[in-house]
Short mmCIF file of C-alpha atoms in Angstrom, two decimals:
data_model
loop_
_atom_site.label_atom_id
_atom_site.label_comp_id
_atom_site.label_asym_id
_atom_site.label_seq_id
_atom_site.Cartn_x
_atom_site.Cartn_y
_atom_site.Cartn_z
CA UNK T 1 -14.10 -21.10 8.98
CA UNK T 2 -12.79 -22.17 5.91
CA UNK T 3 -15.94 -23.97 4.75
CA UNK T 4 -17.43 -19.85 4.94
CA UNK T 5 -14.78 -19.24 2.57
CA UNK T 6 -14.99 -21.61 0.12
CA UNK T 7 -18.54 -20.43 -0.07
CA UNK T 8 -17.60 -16.84 -0.74
CA UNK T 9 -15.53 -18.19 -3.29
CA UNK T 10 -18.06 -20.22 -5.54
CA UNK T 11 -19.99 -16.94 -5.05
CA UNK T 12 -17.40 -14.91 -6.28
CA UNK T 13 -16.82 -17.59 -9.26
CA UNK T 14 -20.89 -17.14 -10.01
CA UNK T 15 -20.44 -13.24 -10.31
CA UNK T 16 -17.65 -13.81 -11.90
CA UNK T 17 -18.47 -16.13 -14.64
CA UNK T 18 -21.62 -14.37 -15.05
CA UNK T 19 -20.25 -11.08 -16.24
CA UNK T 20 -17.64 -12.94 -18.62
CA UNK T 21 -21.09 -14.03 -20.28
CA UNK T 22 -22.42 -10.73 -20.31
CA UNK T 23 -19.28 -9.99 -22.47
CA UNK T 24 -19.70 -12.57 -24.74
CA UNK T 25 -23.49 -11.44 -25.15
CA UNK T 26 -22.27 -7.97 -25.66
CA UNK T 27 -19.56 -8.86 -28.35
CA UNK T 28 -22.79 -11.34 -30.34
CA UNK T 29 -25.06 -9.15 -30.04
CA UNK T 30 -22.85 -6.30 -31.81
CA UNK T 31 -21.14 -8.12 -34.64
CA UNK T 32 -22.49 -6.01 -37.36
CA UNK T 33 -22.21 -2.67 -35.59
CA UNK T 34 -19.72 -0.36 -37.67
CA UNK T 35 -16.12 -0.27 -35.93
CA UNK T 36 -17.72 -2.08 -32.43
CA UNK T 37 -14.51 -3.30 -30.49
CA UNK T 38 -14.56 -6.87 -29.02
CA UNK T 39 -14.85 -7.18 -25.31
CA UNK T 40 -12.46 -9.69 -23.35
CA UNK T 41 -13.85 -11.23 -19.66
CA UNK T 42 -10.09 -10.99 -17.71
CA UNK T 43 -9.78 -13.20 -14.54
CA UNK T 44 -7.77 -12.47 -11.33
CA UNK T 45 -7.14 -13.63 -8.34
CA UNK T 46 -8.97 -13.01 -4.68
CA UNK T 47 -6.19 -13.66 -1.50
CA UNK T 48 -8.12 -13.33 1.80
CA UNK T 49 -3.60 -14.41 3.05
CA UNK T 50 -1.15 -14.84 0.96
CA UNK T 51 0.85 -16.60 3.71
CA UNK T 52 1.09 -20.23 4.35
CA UNK T 53 -1.01 -21.46 7.28
CA UNK T 54 -2.17 -24.40 8.76
CA UNK T 55 -5.82 -23.64 8.07
CA UNK T 56 -6.36 -22.08 4.30
CA UNK T 57 -8.86 -19.50 3.57
CA UNK T 58 -10.49 -19.16 -0.04
CA UNK T 59 -10.49 -15.59 -1.82
CA UNK T 60 -12.15 -16.58 -5.15
CA UNK T 61 -11.71 -14.91 -8.43
CA UNK T 62 -13.66 -11.80 -9.92
CA UNK T 63 -13.54 -10.47 -13.64
CA UNK T 64 -12.40 -7.32 -14.81
CA UNK T 65 -13.80 -6.81 -18.93
CA UNK T 66 -10.81 -5.14 -21.18
CA UNK T 67 -12.03 -3.79 -24.44
CA UNK T 68 -9.94 -3.94 -27.41
CA UNK T 69 -9.96 -0.82 -28.62
CA UNK T 70 -7.10 -0.54 -30.50
CA UNK T 71 -7.49 -3.75 -32.22
CA UNK T 72 -8.11 -3.38 -36.23
CA UNK T 73 -11.44 -4.09 -38.04
CA UNK T 74 -11.49 -5.43 -41.50
CA UNK T 75 -12.37 -2.34 -43.85
CA UNK T 76 -15.09 -3.16 -46.29
CA UNK T 77 -16.55 -1.54 -48.96
CA UNK T 78 -19.19 0.77 -49.18
CA UNK T 79 -21.41 2.43 -51.71
CA UNK T 80 -21.22 6.05 -49.91
CA UNK T 81 -18.37 8.78 -49.84
CA UNK T 82 -19.55 9.78 -46.68
CA UNK T 83 -18.93 6.48 -45.31
CA UNK T 84 -15.67 6.56 -43.57
CA UNK T 85 -12.75 4.12 -41.42
CA UNK T 86 -9.21 4.85 -40.27
CA UNK T 87 -6.93 2.56 -42.07
CA UNK T 88 -4.60 2.84 -38.90
CA UNK T 89 -4.61 4.22 -34.88
CA UNK T 90 -6.58 7.20 -33.98
CA UNK T 91 -10.84 8.05 -33.27
CA UNK T 92 -13.13 10.87 -35.28
CA UNK T 93 -13.71 13.33 -33.00
CA UNK T 94 -17.60 13.99 -32.45
CA UNK T 95 -20.11 15.61 -30.16
CA UNK T 96 -23.35 14.95 -29.43
CA UNK T 97 -24.56 18.03 -30.14
CA UNK T 98 -23.57 21.49 -31.69
CA UNK T 99 -22.50 23.85 -28.88
CA UNK T 100 -19.40 23.68 -27.73
CA UNK T 101 -20.43 22.49 -24.20
CA UNK T 102 -21.88 19.43 -25.67
CA UNK T 103 -19.63 16.16 -24.31
CA UNK T 104 -16.86 14.97 -26.57
CA UNK T 105 -16.97 11.57 -27.93
CA UNK T 106 -14.46 9.86 -29.54
CA UNK T 107 -15.70 7.22 -32.34
CA UNK T 108 -14.23 4.75 -35.64
CA UNK T 109 -17.76 4.23 -36.49
CA UNK T 110 -17.09 6.47 -39.48
CA UNK T 111 -21.12 5.74 -41.03
CA UNK T 112 -21.71 9.63 -41.58
CA UNK T 113 -24.51 10.85 -43.07
CA UNK T 114 -25.98 14.53 -44.02
CA UNK T 115 -29.51 14.90 -41.97
CA UNK T 116 -31.82 17.37 -42.63
CA UNK T 117 -29.72 20.48 -41.94
CA UNK T 118 -26.81 18.97 -43.93
CA UNK T 119 -24.45 18.46 -40.96
CA UNK T 120 -22.42 14.88 -41.00
CA UNK T 121 -23.82 12.61 -38.36
CA UNK T 122 -22.83 8.50 -37.57
CA UNK T 123 -25.63 5.86 -37.55
CA UNK T 124 -25.52 6.87 -33.11
CA UNK T 125 -26.35 10.71 -33.74
CA UNK T 126 -22.99 11.74 -32.92
CA UNK T 127 -22.11 15.62 -35.23
CA UNK T 128 -18.12 14.87 -36.88
CA UNK T 129 -16.21 18.23 -35.96
CA UNK T 130 -13.07 19.35 -38.10
CA UNK T 131 -11.30 22.47 -38.96
CA UNK T 132 -12.58 24.48 -41.56
CA UNK T 133 -10.95 25.98 -44.25
CA UNK T 134 -10.25 29.46 -45.17
CA UNK T 135 -10.49 31.24 -48.73
CA UNK T 136 -6.57 30.18 -48.92
CA UNK T 137 -7.20 26.00 -48.33
CA UNK T 138 -5.39 26.78 -45.19
CA UNK T 139 -6.44 25.97 -40.91
CA UNK T 140 -4.65 26.11 -38.04
CA UNK T 141 -4.46 23.28 -35.35
CA UNK T 142 -3.75 24.75 -32.13
CA UNK T 143 -4.20 21.42 -30.59
CA UNK T 144 -7.82 22.79 -28.82
CA UNK T 145 -11.03 21.55 -29.85
CA UNK T 146 -12.99 24.73 -29.52
CA UNK T 147 -11.36 25.13 -33.12
CA UNK T 148 -13.43 22.32 -34.45
CA UNK T 149 -16.84 23.48 -35.90
CA UNK T 150 -19.44 20.24 -37.26
CA UNK T 151 -19.02 19.12 -40.80
CA UNK T 152 -21.95 21.04 -43.02
CA UNK T 153 -21.38 21.63 -46.73
CA UNK T 154 -24.69 22.70 -47.51
CA UNK T 155 -24.51 26.02 -46.40
CA UNK T 156 -22.13 26.63 -49.38
CA UNK T 157 -24.95 26.34 -52.01
CA UNK T 158 -25.76 29.82 -53.40
CA UNK T 159 -22.50 31.67 -51.99
CA UNK T 160 -18.81 32.11 -53.86
CA UNK T 161 -15.54 30.92 -53.69
CA UNK T 162 -12.57 32.79 -54.63
CA UNK T 163 -9.64 32.21 -57.18
CA UNK T 164 -6.65 31.15 -55.71
CA UNK T 165 -5.21 28.96 -58.16
CA UNK T 166 -4.57 28.97 -61.76
CA UNK T 167 -2.65 26.15 -63.59
CA UNK T 168 -1.32 26.69 -66.82
CA UNK T 169 0.72 24.43 -69.27
CA UNK T 170 1.66 26.69 -72.24
CA UNK T 171 4.13 26.21 -75.16
CA UNK T 172 5.87 28.99 -76.51
CA UNK T 173 7.18 28.22 -80.49
CA UNK T 174 11.10 28.16 -80.27
CA UNK T 175 10.88 29.18 -83.75
CA UNK T 176 9.56 32.90 -83.59
CA UNK T 177 11.49 35.36 -84.66
CA UNK T 178 12.83 37.88 -81.79
CA UNK T 179 11.19 40.61 -81.89
CA UNK T 180 13.00 44.03 -82.77
CA UNK T 181 10.11 46.50 -84.10
CA UNK T 182 9.38 49.80 -82.79
CA UNK T 183 8.49 50.83 -80.55
CA UNK T 184 11.41 49.15 -78.42
CA UNK T 185 9.82 46.35 -75.88
CA UNK T 186 8.80 48.32 -72.32
CA UNK T 187 7.63 46.78 -68.99
CA UNK T 188 3.79 47.61 -69.84
CA UNK T 189 4.09 47.49 -74.22
CA UNK T 190 2.13 44.33 -73.85
CA UNK T 191 -0.27 45.08 -71.49
CA UNK T 192 -0.93 48.31 -72.99
CA UNK T 193 -1.26 47.03 -76.17
CA UNK T 194 1.71 49.24 -77.59
CA UNK T 195 3.67 46.08 -78.76
CA UNK T 196 1.68 43.20 -80.26
CA UNK T 197 2.91 39.49 -78.03
CA UNK T 198 3.82 36.81 -79.68
CA UNK T 199 0.85 34.92 -77.66
CA UNK T 200 -1.95 35.73 -75.96
CA UNK T 201 -3.78 33.81 -73.12
CA UNK T 202 -7.14 35.03 -71.34
CA UNK T 203 -8.15 33.50 -67.81
CA UNK T 204 -11.31 34.33 -65.83
CA UNK T 205 -10.37 34.62 -61.73
CA UNK T 206 -13.01 35.39 -59.47
CA UNK T 207 -13.07 37.91 -56.76
CA UNK T 208 -14.82 36.26 -52.95
CA UNK T 209 -17.65 38.21 -53.91
CA UNK T 210 -18.45 36.04 -57.36
CA UNK T 211 -17.48 38.71 -59.64
CA UNK T 212 -15.81 37.72 -62.54
CA UNK T 213 -12.68 39.17 -64.15
CA UNK T 214 -10.32 38.98 -67.44
CA UNK T 215 -6.49 38.03 -66.18
CA UNK T 216 -4.30 38.15 -69.14
CA UNK T 217 -0.67 36.09 -69.66
CA UNK T 218 1.21 37.93 -72.54
CA UNK T 219 4.30 36.58 -73.76
CA UNK T 220 6.90 38.60 -76.00
CA UNK T 221 10.10 36.98 -77.32
CA UNK T 222 12.79 38.72 -77.09
CA UNK T 223 15.78 36.70 -77.27
CA UNK T 224 17.36 33.03 -77.40
CA UNK T 225 15.76 31.60 -74.87
CA UNK T 226 13.92 34.25 -73.48
CA UNK T 227 10.79 35.46 -73.76
CA UNK T 228 8.86 38.75 -71.93
CA UNK T 229 6.32 37.92 -69.74
CA UNK T 230 3.52 40.28 -68.32
CA UNK T 231 0.25 39.46 -66.67
CA UNK T 232 -2.57 41.78 -66.41
CA UNK T 233 -6.32 42.42 -66.18
CA UNK T 234 -8.65 43.66 -68.91
CA UNK T 235 -9.76 46.04 -68.47
CA UNK T 236 -7.26 47.59 -66.60
CA UNK T 237 -9.29 49.70 -64.63
CA UNK T 238 -10.42 46.19 -62.52
CA UNK T 239 -7.79 46.53 -60.54
CA UNK T 240 -5.92 49.27 -58.51
CA UNK T 241 -2.43 50.16 -57.02
CA UNK T 242 0.24 48.96 -56.78
CA UNK T 243 -0.81 47.49 -60.56
CA UNK T 244 -0.43 50.56 -62.97
CA UNK T 245 -2.44 50.32 -66.58
CA UNK T 246 -3.87 47.01 -65.35
CA UNK T 247 -0.45 45.28 -65.02
CA UNK T 248 0.06 42.90 -62.15
CA UNK T 249 3.16 41.51 -63.09
CA UNK T 250 6.24 41.43 -65.53
CA UNK T 251 9.50 39.75 -65.95
CA UNK T 252 11.46 37.58 -68.09
CA UNK T 253 10.99 34.15 -68.88
CA UNK T 254 14.00 31.81 -69.96
CA UNK T 255 14.16 27.95 -71.35
CA UNK T 256 16.64 25.57 -71.33
CA UNK T 257 18.31 24.17 -74.40
CA UNK T 258 15.89 21.38 -74.22
CA UNK T 259 12.63 23.19 -74.09
CA UNK T 260 11.85 23.22 -70.52
CA UNK T 261 11.46 26.14 -67.77
CA UNK T 262 14.62 27.48 -66.79
CA UNK T 263 13.22 29.10 -63.56
CA UNK T 264 16.82 30.56 -61.99
CA UNK T 265 17.31 32.75 -65.23
CA UNK T 266 14.07 33.51 -65.00
CA UNK T 267 12.55 36.89 -62.99
CA UNK T 268 13.02 36.14 -59.54
CA UNK T 269 9.22 36.02 -58.08
CA UNK T 270 7.64 36.04 -61.09
CA UNK T 271 5.85 32.59 -60.45
CA UNK T 272 5.24 34.03 -56.81
CA UNK T 273 1.50 33.86 -55.88
CA UNK T 274 -0.23 36.86 -57.66
CA UNK T 275 -2.41 39.44 -55.24
CA UNK T 276 -5.00 41.59 -56.88
CA UNK T 277 -6.21 44.41 -55.61
CA UNK T 278 -10.03 44.62 -57.48
CA UNK T 279 -11.00 48.26 -57.53
CA UNK T 280 -15.30 47.14 -57.12
CA UNK T 281 -14.27 46.63 -53.09
CA UNK T 282 -14.43 42.83 -53.29
CA UNK T 283 -11.67 41.15 -51.48
CA UNK T 284 -9.32 38.29 -53.19
CA UNK T 285 -6.88 35.96 -51.87
CA UNK T 286 -3.92 35.57 -53.42
CA UNK T 287 -3.84 33.20 -56.73
CA UNK T 288 -1.21 30.38 -56.39
CA UNK T 289 0.34 29.73 -59.64
CA UNK T 290 0.90 26.46 -61.43
CA UNK T 291 3.50 27.34 -64.55
CA UNK T 292 5.48 24.36 -64.24
CA UNK T 293 8.46 23.62 -62.26
CA UNK T 294 12.01 24.16 -62.60
CA UNK T 295 13.77 21.48 -65.76
CA UNK T 296 10.28 20.39 -66.28
CA UNK T 297 8.16 20.72 -69.13
CA UNK T 298 4.89 20.19 -67.30
CA UNK T 299 4.15 23.67 -67.32
CA UNK T 300 5.56 26.43 -69.36
CA UNK T 301 7.75 25.09 -72.66
CA UNK T 302 9.27 26.26 -75.42
CA UNK T 303 9.33 23.77 -78.52
CA UNK T 304 8.44 24.19 -82.40
CA UNK T 305 4.85 23.61 -82.34
CA UNK T 306 2.76 26.45 -82.35
CA UNK T 307 2.72 28.87 -79.30
CA UNK T 308 -0.74 28.09 -77.53
CA UNK T 309 -2.34 26.62 -74.62
CA UNK T 310 -1.77 22.71 -74.01
CA UNK T 311 -4.37 22.42 -70.70
CA UNK T 312 -5.18 24.84 -67.47
CA UNK T 313 -7.84 26.69 -65.83
CA UNK T 314 -8.41 28.65 -62.72
CA UNK T 315 -10.65 27.42 -59.57
CA UNK T 316 -13.64 29.82 -58.10
CA UNK T 317 -16.95 31.13 -58.78
CA UNK T 318 -20.47 31.10 -57.48
CA UNK T 319 -21.50 28.35 -56.23
CA UNK T 320 -24.13 26.07 -57.62
CA UNK T 321 -26.02 22.75 -56.21
CA UNK T 322 -23.86 20.87 -54.34
CA UNK T 323 -23.52 17.51 -56.33
CA UNK T 324 -21.35 14.85 -54.40
CA UNK T 325 -18.87 15.16 -51.29
CA UNK T 326 -15.70 13.72 -51.58
CA UNK T 327 -13.23 12.98 -48.60
CA UNK T 328 -9.61 12.45 -49.02
CA UNK T 329 -7.03 10.15 -47.51
CA UNK T 330 -5.66 13.14 -46.20
CA UNK T 331 -8.89 14.11 -44.83
CA UNK T 332 -10.19 16.91 -47.00
CA UNK T 333 -13.54 17.29 -47.00
CA UNK T 334 -14.24 18.53 -50.58
CA UNK T 335 -17.93 19.87 -52.04
CA UNK T 336 -18.33 18.78 -55.45
CA UNK T 337 -20.53 20.87 -57.78
CA UNK T 338 -23.31 20.17 -59.90
CA UNK T 339 -20.76 22.45 -63.01
CA UNK T 340 -18.30 20.33 -62.22
CA UNK T 341 -15.99 22.48 -60.06
CA UNK T 342 -14.81 21.58 -56.56
CA UNK T 343 -14.10 23.10 -53.33
CA UNK T 344 -12.15 22.02 -50.55
CA UNK T 345 -14.35 22.81 -47.02
CA UNK T 346 -12.77 21.12 -44.34
CA UNK T 347 -10.00 19.44 -42.70
CA UNK T 348 -10.78 16.01 -40.54
CA UNK T 349 -8.75 15.54 -37.53
CA UNK T 350 -7.45 12.70 -35.90
CA UNK T 351 -7.53 12.22 -32.32
CA UNK T 352 -4.93 9.76 -31.12
CA UNK T 353 -4.21 8.46 -26.91
CA UNK T 354 -1.00 7.16 -25.80
CA UNK T 355 -2.77 4.05 -24.23
CA UNK T 356 -6.51 3.72 -26.10
CA UNK T 357 -7.61 0.65 -24.42
CA UNK T 358 -7.74 3.14 -21.49
CA UNK T 359 -10.67 4.57 -22.66
CA UNK T 360 -14.07 4.95 -21.39
CA UNK T 361 -17.14 3.24 -23.43
CA UNK T 362 -19.70 5.08 -23.90
CA UNK T 363 -23.21 4.68 -25.66
CA UNK T 364 -23.42 5.03 -28.66
CA UNK T 365 -19.75 2.78 -30.15
CA UNK T 366 -17.72 5.79 -28.70
CA UNK T 367 -15.08 6.29 -25.68
CA UNK T 368 -14.21 9.48 -23.48
CA UNK T 369 -11.12 9.88 -22.46
CA UNK T 370 -9.61 9.15 -18.72
CA UNK T 371 -6.71 9.27 -16.83
CA UNK T 372 -6.27 5.85 -18.11
CA UNK T 373 -5.90 6.96 -21.44
CA UNK T 374 -3.76 9.86 -21.28
CA UNK T 375 -4.03 13.27 -23.05
CA UNK T 376 -5.47 13.24 -26.25
CA UNK T 377 -3.46 14.97 -29.51
CA UNK T 378 -5.04 15.52 -33.01
CA UNK T 379 -3.22 16.03 -36.00
CA UNK T 380 -4.20 15.34 -39.93
CA UNK T 381 -4.61 12.04 -40.74
CA UNK T 382 -1.00 9.93 -41.80
CA UNK T 383 0.86 12.49 -39.07
CA UNK T 384 2.68 11.74 -35.80
CA UNK T 385 0.65 8.74 -35.47
CA UNK T 386 -2.50 9.32 -36.51
CA UNK T 387 -4.03 7.11 -39.04
CA UNK T 388 -5.36 7.45 -42.87
CA UNK T 389 -9.12 8.09 -44.06
CA UNK T 390 -10.46 5.74 -46.42
CA UNK T 391 -13.97 7.03 -47.98
CA UNK T 392 -16.05 4.52 -49.29
CA UNK T 393 -15.46 2.39 -46.24
CA UNK T 394 -16.39 1.21 -42.87
CA UNK T 395 -14.38 -0.59 -40.37
CA UNK T 396 -16.16 -3.86 -39.01
CA UNK T 397 -16.94 -5.62 -35.56
CA UNK T 398 -13.58 -7.23 -34.54
CA UNK T 399 -15.83 -9.72 -33.21
CA UNK T 400 -15.07 -13.54 -33.62
CA UNK T 401 -18.16 -15.61 -33.79
CA UNK T 402 -16.09 -18.64 -33.67
CA UNK T 403 -14.21 -17.75 -30.53
CA UNK T 404 -17.28 -16.08 -28.67
CA UNK T 405 -19.47 -19.59 -28.38
CA UNK T 406 -16.35 -20.70 -27.51
CA UNK T 407 -16.17 -19.34 -24.72
CA UNK T 408 -19.96 -18.96 -24.14
CA UNK T 409 -18.81 -22.90 -23.37
CA UNK T 410 -16.38 -22.27 -21.42
CA UNK T 411 -17.83 -19.43 -19.47
CA UNK T 412 -21.02 -21.90 -18.86
CA UNK T 413 -18.89 -24.84 -17.38
CA UNK T 414 -16.98 -22.69 -14.99
CA UNK T 415 -20.91 -21.08 -13.49
CA UNK T 416 -22.08 -24.85 -13.12
CA UNK T 417 -18.87 -25.91 -11.22
CA UNK T 418 -19.38 -23.01 -9.46
CA UNK T 419 -22.15 -23.77 -8.43
CA UNK T 420 -21.51 -26.94 -7.29
CA UNK T 421 -19.27 -25.12 -5.29
CA UNK T 422 -21.98 -23.84 -3.22
CA UNK T 423 -24.30 -26.75 -2.94
CA UNK T 424 -20.68 -29.10 -1.74
CA UNK T 425 -20.56 -26.64 1.18
CA UNK T 426 -23.67 -26.40 2.06
CA UNK T 427 -24.06 -30.71 2.17
CA UNK T 428 -20.44 -30.62 4.70
CA UNK T 429 -22.54 -27.29 6.58
CA UNK T 430 -25.28 -29.84 7.03
CA UNK T 431 -23.36 -32.67 8.71
CA UNK T 432 -21.94 -29.86 11.01
CA UNK T 433 -25.24 -28.57 11.97
CA UNK T 434 -26.29 -32.50 12.31
CA UNK T 435 -23.49 -33.15 14.93
CA UNK T 436 -25.48 -31.89 17.99
CA UNK T 437 -28.29 -33.69 16.77
#
């Protein structure tokens, strides 16, 4: 009977408008929730028979909530360096525990703070995960979530970091006399002290146990725009084979007529990373040399001023107390120590999905993957569709309060109208029942 179908259509209207009102309530109550994505109620028709017939049977309506996960919220400044926001697509990868068996949750709520054990967790208690960097600052992206570890920096206190970078901007005096004394210069003469160099500079480098060693760079002018360069350890006994007499590397440094570095005419491999074999049993990592680029004046130069170190230094050493935490746009988490030194510790990945709106919502403003969302891909920030990370920033809720109040009025009126359908059908059914009297 069509009256009953109208009755059921009114009931479906009440149910649909109730669900729609629930989305409004959820949105309004989460207007200040970090990175909350507003939920939109979308309605779809229900039909009992799509064919035209003499007697029409009403179907009704159903409400389908849709979270606008892909919508970017406003980025707002924050006072904490571990408050993170994603500028672009993607999600932070988190778990609700410290074990690989704990469920994975994807979130854009980046209000991370260290807990009592030093792990970074957001306001929902989710642990932030990332790739831990090795001593040389590298990591391997296999695409497997099991390679990620919870982000924690406090375990660095009291440990050591080997030197993996040496930067030097050294000027060599262009009008220095070309060496022509005795004994004649041969490889190793500067390291052994047989020949006095025009300029020597010492650098302190550290092995993996925090032991300090003196690394020297000496220069001797051997021709027009040419200098002999030797890099060696002092004392020579600090380094073993293949070094001889402490000599780690030697060669010829060439300069252009304008005083800039000429790496093409210099000894091949002279500026490659140094590998040092310490005799104290401590391991080391290759030391990357930053001595300038070809044709540039930001490293080794040759000008008329006296030979000197313009700027430079090394990293590494025994790590003290952590004074601050920094996160770059590329997602590199660095620990800043109280002595001013820093160390890159973690690389944060960004998870992306072909259809982020297909993710399933979880409590704590997080999401889990589904078939509708597609397969997860994780990459460093800024690569292959992954957004960049902004520190000292939080993403605001995408809820528009004015729009939600407007929807509230719409859904309330529609709910009242659906109730009128039910009362009207009830009156009509009463008329039918009165026919028997």
